[in-house]
Tab-separated table of C-alpha atoms in Angstrom:
chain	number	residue	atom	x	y	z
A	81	UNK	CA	65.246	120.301	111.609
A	82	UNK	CA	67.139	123.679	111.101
A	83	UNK	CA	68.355	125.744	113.807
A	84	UNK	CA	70.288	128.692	113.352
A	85	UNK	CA	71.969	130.447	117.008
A	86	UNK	CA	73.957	133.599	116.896
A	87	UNK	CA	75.948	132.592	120.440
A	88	UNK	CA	76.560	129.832	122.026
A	89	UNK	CA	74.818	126.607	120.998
A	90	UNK	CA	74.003	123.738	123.744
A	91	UNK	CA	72.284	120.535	122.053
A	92	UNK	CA	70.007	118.367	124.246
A	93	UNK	CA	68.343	115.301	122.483
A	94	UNK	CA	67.351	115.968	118.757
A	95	UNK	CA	65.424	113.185	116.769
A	96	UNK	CA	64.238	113.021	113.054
A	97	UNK	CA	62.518	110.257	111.188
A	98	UNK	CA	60.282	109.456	107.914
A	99	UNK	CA	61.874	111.122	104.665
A	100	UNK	CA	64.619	113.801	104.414
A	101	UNK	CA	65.219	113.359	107.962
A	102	UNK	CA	68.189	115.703	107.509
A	103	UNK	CA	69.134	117.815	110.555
A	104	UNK	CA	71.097	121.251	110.707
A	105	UNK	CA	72.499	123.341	113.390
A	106	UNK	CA	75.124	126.055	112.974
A	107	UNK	CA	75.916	128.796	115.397
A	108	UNK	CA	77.788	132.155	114.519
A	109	UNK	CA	79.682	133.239	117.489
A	110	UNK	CA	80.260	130.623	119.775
A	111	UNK	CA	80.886	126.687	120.494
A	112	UNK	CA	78.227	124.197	119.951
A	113	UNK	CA	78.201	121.954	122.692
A	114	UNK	CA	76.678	118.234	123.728
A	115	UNK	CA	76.086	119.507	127.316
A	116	UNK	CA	74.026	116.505	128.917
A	117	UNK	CA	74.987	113.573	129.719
A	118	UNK	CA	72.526	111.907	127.034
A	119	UNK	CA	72.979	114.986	124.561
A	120	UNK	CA	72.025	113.084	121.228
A	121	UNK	CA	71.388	113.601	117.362
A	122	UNK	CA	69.563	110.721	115.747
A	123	UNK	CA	68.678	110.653	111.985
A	124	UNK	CA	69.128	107.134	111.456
A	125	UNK	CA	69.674	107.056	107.263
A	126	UNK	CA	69.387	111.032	106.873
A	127	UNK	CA	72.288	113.960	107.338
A	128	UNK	CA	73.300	115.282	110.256
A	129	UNK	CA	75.552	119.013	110.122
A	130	UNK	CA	76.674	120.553	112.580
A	131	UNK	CA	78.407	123.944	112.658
A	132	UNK	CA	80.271	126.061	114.867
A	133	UNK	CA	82.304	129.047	112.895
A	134	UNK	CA	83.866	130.411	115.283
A	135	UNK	CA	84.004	128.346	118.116
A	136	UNK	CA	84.485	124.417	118.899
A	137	UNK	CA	82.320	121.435	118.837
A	138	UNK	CA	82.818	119.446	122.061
A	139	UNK	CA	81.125	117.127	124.534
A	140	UNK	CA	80.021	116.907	127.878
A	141	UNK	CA	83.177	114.610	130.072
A	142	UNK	CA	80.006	112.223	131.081
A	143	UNK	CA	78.490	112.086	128.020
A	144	UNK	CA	79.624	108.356	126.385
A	145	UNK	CA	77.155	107.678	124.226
A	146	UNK	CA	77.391	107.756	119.814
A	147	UNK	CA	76.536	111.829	120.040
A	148	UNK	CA	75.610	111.649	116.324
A	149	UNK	CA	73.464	108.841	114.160
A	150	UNK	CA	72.945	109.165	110.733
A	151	UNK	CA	74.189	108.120	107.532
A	152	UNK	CA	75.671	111.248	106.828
A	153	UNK	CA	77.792	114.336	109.272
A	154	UNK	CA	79.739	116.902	108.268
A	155	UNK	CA	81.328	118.827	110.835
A	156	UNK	CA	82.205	122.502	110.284
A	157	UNK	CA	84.457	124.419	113.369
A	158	UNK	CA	86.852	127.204	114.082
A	159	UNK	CA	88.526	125.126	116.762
A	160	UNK	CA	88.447	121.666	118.038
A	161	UNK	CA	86.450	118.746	117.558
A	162	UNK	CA	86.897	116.662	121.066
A	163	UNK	CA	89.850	116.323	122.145
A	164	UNK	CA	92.452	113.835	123.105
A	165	UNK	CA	90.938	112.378	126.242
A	166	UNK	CA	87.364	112.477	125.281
A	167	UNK	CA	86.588	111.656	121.816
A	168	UNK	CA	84.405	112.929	119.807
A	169	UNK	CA	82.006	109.697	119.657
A	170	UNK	CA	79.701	109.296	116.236
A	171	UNK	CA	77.898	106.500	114.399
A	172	UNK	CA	78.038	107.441	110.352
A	173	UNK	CA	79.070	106.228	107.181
A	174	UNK	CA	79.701	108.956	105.599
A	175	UNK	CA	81.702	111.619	107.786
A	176	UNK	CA	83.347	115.156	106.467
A	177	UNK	CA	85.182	117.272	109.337
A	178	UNK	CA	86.659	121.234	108.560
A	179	UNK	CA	88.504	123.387	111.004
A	180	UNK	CA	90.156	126.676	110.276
A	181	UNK	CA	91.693	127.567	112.464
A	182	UNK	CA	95.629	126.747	112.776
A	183	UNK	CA	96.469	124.178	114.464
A	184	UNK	CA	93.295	123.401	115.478
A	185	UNK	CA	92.705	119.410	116.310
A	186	UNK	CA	90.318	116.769	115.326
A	187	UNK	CA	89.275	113.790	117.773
A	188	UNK	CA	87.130	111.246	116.590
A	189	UNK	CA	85.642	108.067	117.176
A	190	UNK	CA	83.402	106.439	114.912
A	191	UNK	CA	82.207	103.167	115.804
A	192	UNK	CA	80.613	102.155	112.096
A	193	UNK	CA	82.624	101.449	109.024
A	194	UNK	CA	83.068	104.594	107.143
A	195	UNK	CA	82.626	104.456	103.281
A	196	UNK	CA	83.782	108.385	102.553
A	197	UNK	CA	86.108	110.323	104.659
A	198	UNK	CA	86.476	114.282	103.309
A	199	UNK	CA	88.904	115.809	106.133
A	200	UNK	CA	90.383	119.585	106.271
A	201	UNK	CA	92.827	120.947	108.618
A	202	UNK	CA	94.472	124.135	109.323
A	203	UNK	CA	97.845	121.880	109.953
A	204	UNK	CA	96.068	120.735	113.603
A	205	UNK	CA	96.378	116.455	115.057
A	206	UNK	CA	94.014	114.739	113.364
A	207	UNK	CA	92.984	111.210	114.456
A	208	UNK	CA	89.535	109.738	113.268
A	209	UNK	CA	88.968	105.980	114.420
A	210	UNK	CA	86.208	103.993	113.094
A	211	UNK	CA	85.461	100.109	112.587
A	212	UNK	CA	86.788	99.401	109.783
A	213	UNK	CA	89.821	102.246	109.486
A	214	UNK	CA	92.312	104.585	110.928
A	215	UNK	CA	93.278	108.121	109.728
A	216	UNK	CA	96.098	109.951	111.480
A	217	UNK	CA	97.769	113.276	110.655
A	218	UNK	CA	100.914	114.133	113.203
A	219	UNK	CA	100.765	117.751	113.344
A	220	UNK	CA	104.783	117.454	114.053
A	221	UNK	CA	105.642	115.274	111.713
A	222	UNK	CA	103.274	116.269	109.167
A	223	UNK	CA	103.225	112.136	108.489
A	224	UNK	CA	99.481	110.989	107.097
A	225	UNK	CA	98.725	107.584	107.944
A	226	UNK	CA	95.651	105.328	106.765
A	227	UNK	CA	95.849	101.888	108.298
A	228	UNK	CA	92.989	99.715	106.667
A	229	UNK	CA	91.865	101.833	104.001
A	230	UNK	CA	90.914	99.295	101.549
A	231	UNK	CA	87.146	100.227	102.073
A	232	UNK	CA	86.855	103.524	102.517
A	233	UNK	CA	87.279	106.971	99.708
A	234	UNK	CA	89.861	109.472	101.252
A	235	UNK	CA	89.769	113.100	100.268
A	236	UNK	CA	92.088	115.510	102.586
A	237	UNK	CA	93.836	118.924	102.666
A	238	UNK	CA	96.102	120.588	104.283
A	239	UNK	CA	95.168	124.255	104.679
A	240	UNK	CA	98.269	125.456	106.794
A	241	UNK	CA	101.469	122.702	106.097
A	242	UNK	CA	102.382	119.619	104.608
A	243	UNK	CA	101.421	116.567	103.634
A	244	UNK	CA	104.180	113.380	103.947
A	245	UNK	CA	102.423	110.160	102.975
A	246	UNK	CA	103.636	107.176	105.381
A	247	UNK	CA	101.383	104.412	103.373
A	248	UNK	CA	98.179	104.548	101.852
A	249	UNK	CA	96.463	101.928	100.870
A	250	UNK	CA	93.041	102.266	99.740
A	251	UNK	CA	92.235	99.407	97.441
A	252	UNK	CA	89.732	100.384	94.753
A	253	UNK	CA	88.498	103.485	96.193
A	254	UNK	CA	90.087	107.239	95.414
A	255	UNK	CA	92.227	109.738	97.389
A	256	UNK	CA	92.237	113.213	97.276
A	257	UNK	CA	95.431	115.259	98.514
A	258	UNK	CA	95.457	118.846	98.290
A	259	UNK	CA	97.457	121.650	100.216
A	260	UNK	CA	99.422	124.779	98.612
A	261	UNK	CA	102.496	123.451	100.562
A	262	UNK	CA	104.069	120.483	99.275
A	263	UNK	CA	103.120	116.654	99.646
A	264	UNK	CA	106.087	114.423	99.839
A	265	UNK	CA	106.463	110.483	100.602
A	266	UNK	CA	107.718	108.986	103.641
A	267	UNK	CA	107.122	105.082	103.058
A	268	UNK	CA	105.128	102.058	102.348
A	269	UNK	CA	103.214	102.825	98.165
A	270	UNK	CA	100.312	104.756	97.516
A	271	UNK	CA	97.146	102.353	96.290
A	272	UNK	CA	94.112	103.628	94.572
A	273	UNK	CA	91.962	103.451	92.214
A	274	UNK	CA	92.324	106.767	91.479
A	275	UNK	CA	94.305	109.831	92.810
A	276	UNK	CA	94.399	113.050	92.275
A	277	UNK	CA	96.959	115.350	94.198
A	278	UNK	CA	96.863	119.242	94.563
A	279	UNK	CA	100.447	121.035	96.070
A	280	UNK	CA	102.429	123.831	95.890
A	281	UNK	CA	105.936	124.116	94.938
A	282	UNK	CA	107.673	124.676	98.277
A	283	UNK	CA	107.655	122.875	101.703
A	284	UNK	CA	106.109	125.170	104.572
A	285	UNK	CA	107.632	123.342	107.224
A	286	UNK	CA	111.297	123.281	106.787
């Protein structure tokens, strides 16, 4: 399924099956929206994206069910995703989130165990929930936190700020840290199996 909208993009119930059940929607100029109250994307082992450049993703206030179902999403926005009294509500394993603009925030719930997290913010609250983990970035502070990591591959950057590590523990898997401000260490060690880390030279947030 590909739809492409030039304005504003409301999504009722969308369903793919069989093979390459991969499902895309973008619009150019305005906010995609779960409207209904059983607005729903289901592509039960496929991809789901979802795209809204210059606008916000966002859900209707009685709308509680898992919005998106897939293996895959990857969330694109100018703006918000949710916010911080109604959740942005998915089922994935694999989940990658963008917003541009600054300060722009990122509300998620995810109520399966996600494998792969790719996350990038324009120095905006970030807080993505699932079973298995917690991510938090303090848009004050500028404190990242991952609280049961040990399953799950981190990559995130900080487009706008930077980056203070308060623990990160991620067993075997990697982490990814990139932002042309500086990344600096709070407390608690950094665990991986592999990490690579991307900074500038100066701290943007004095």
């Amino acid at each position: 399924v590909y739809i492409k909208e030039n304005n504003r993009l409301t999504i009722g119930n969308i369903t793919a099956t069989g093979n390459e059940n991969n499902i895309f929607l973008e619009t150019r100029n305005g906010n995609a929206w779960f409207g209904q109250s059983n607005s729903r994307i289901t592509a039960v082992g496929g991809k789901v994206s979802v795209s809204a450049y210059d606008g916000n993703i966002s859900v209707s206030p009685d709308n509680f069910l898992e919005v998106i179902e897939a293996d895959t999403a990857i969330l694109v926005s100018k703006q918000d995703f949710g916010s911080s009294i109604k959740n942005f509500k998915i089922k994935v394993k694999v989940l990658s989130t963008s917003t541009s603009a600054v300060n722009a925030n990122t509300y998620i719930e995810n109520t399966d165990a996600i494998t792969d997290l790719d996350v990038t913010t324009a120095d905006g609250q970030v807080s993505i929930q699932s079973a298995t983990t917690g991510l938090i970035f303090n848009k004050n502070t500028k404190k990242l936190t991952l609280t049961n990591g040990a399953g799950t591959s981190l990559s995130f950057s900080n487009d706008a700020g930077d980056i203070i590590l308060d623990g990160m523990h991620l067993g075997s898997n990697n982490l990814s840290l990139n932002t042309s401000c500086a990344i600096l260490h709070s407390s608690g060690p950094l665990i991986a199996g592999e990490a690579t880390v991307a900074a500038g030279k100066n701290t943007c947030n004095p």
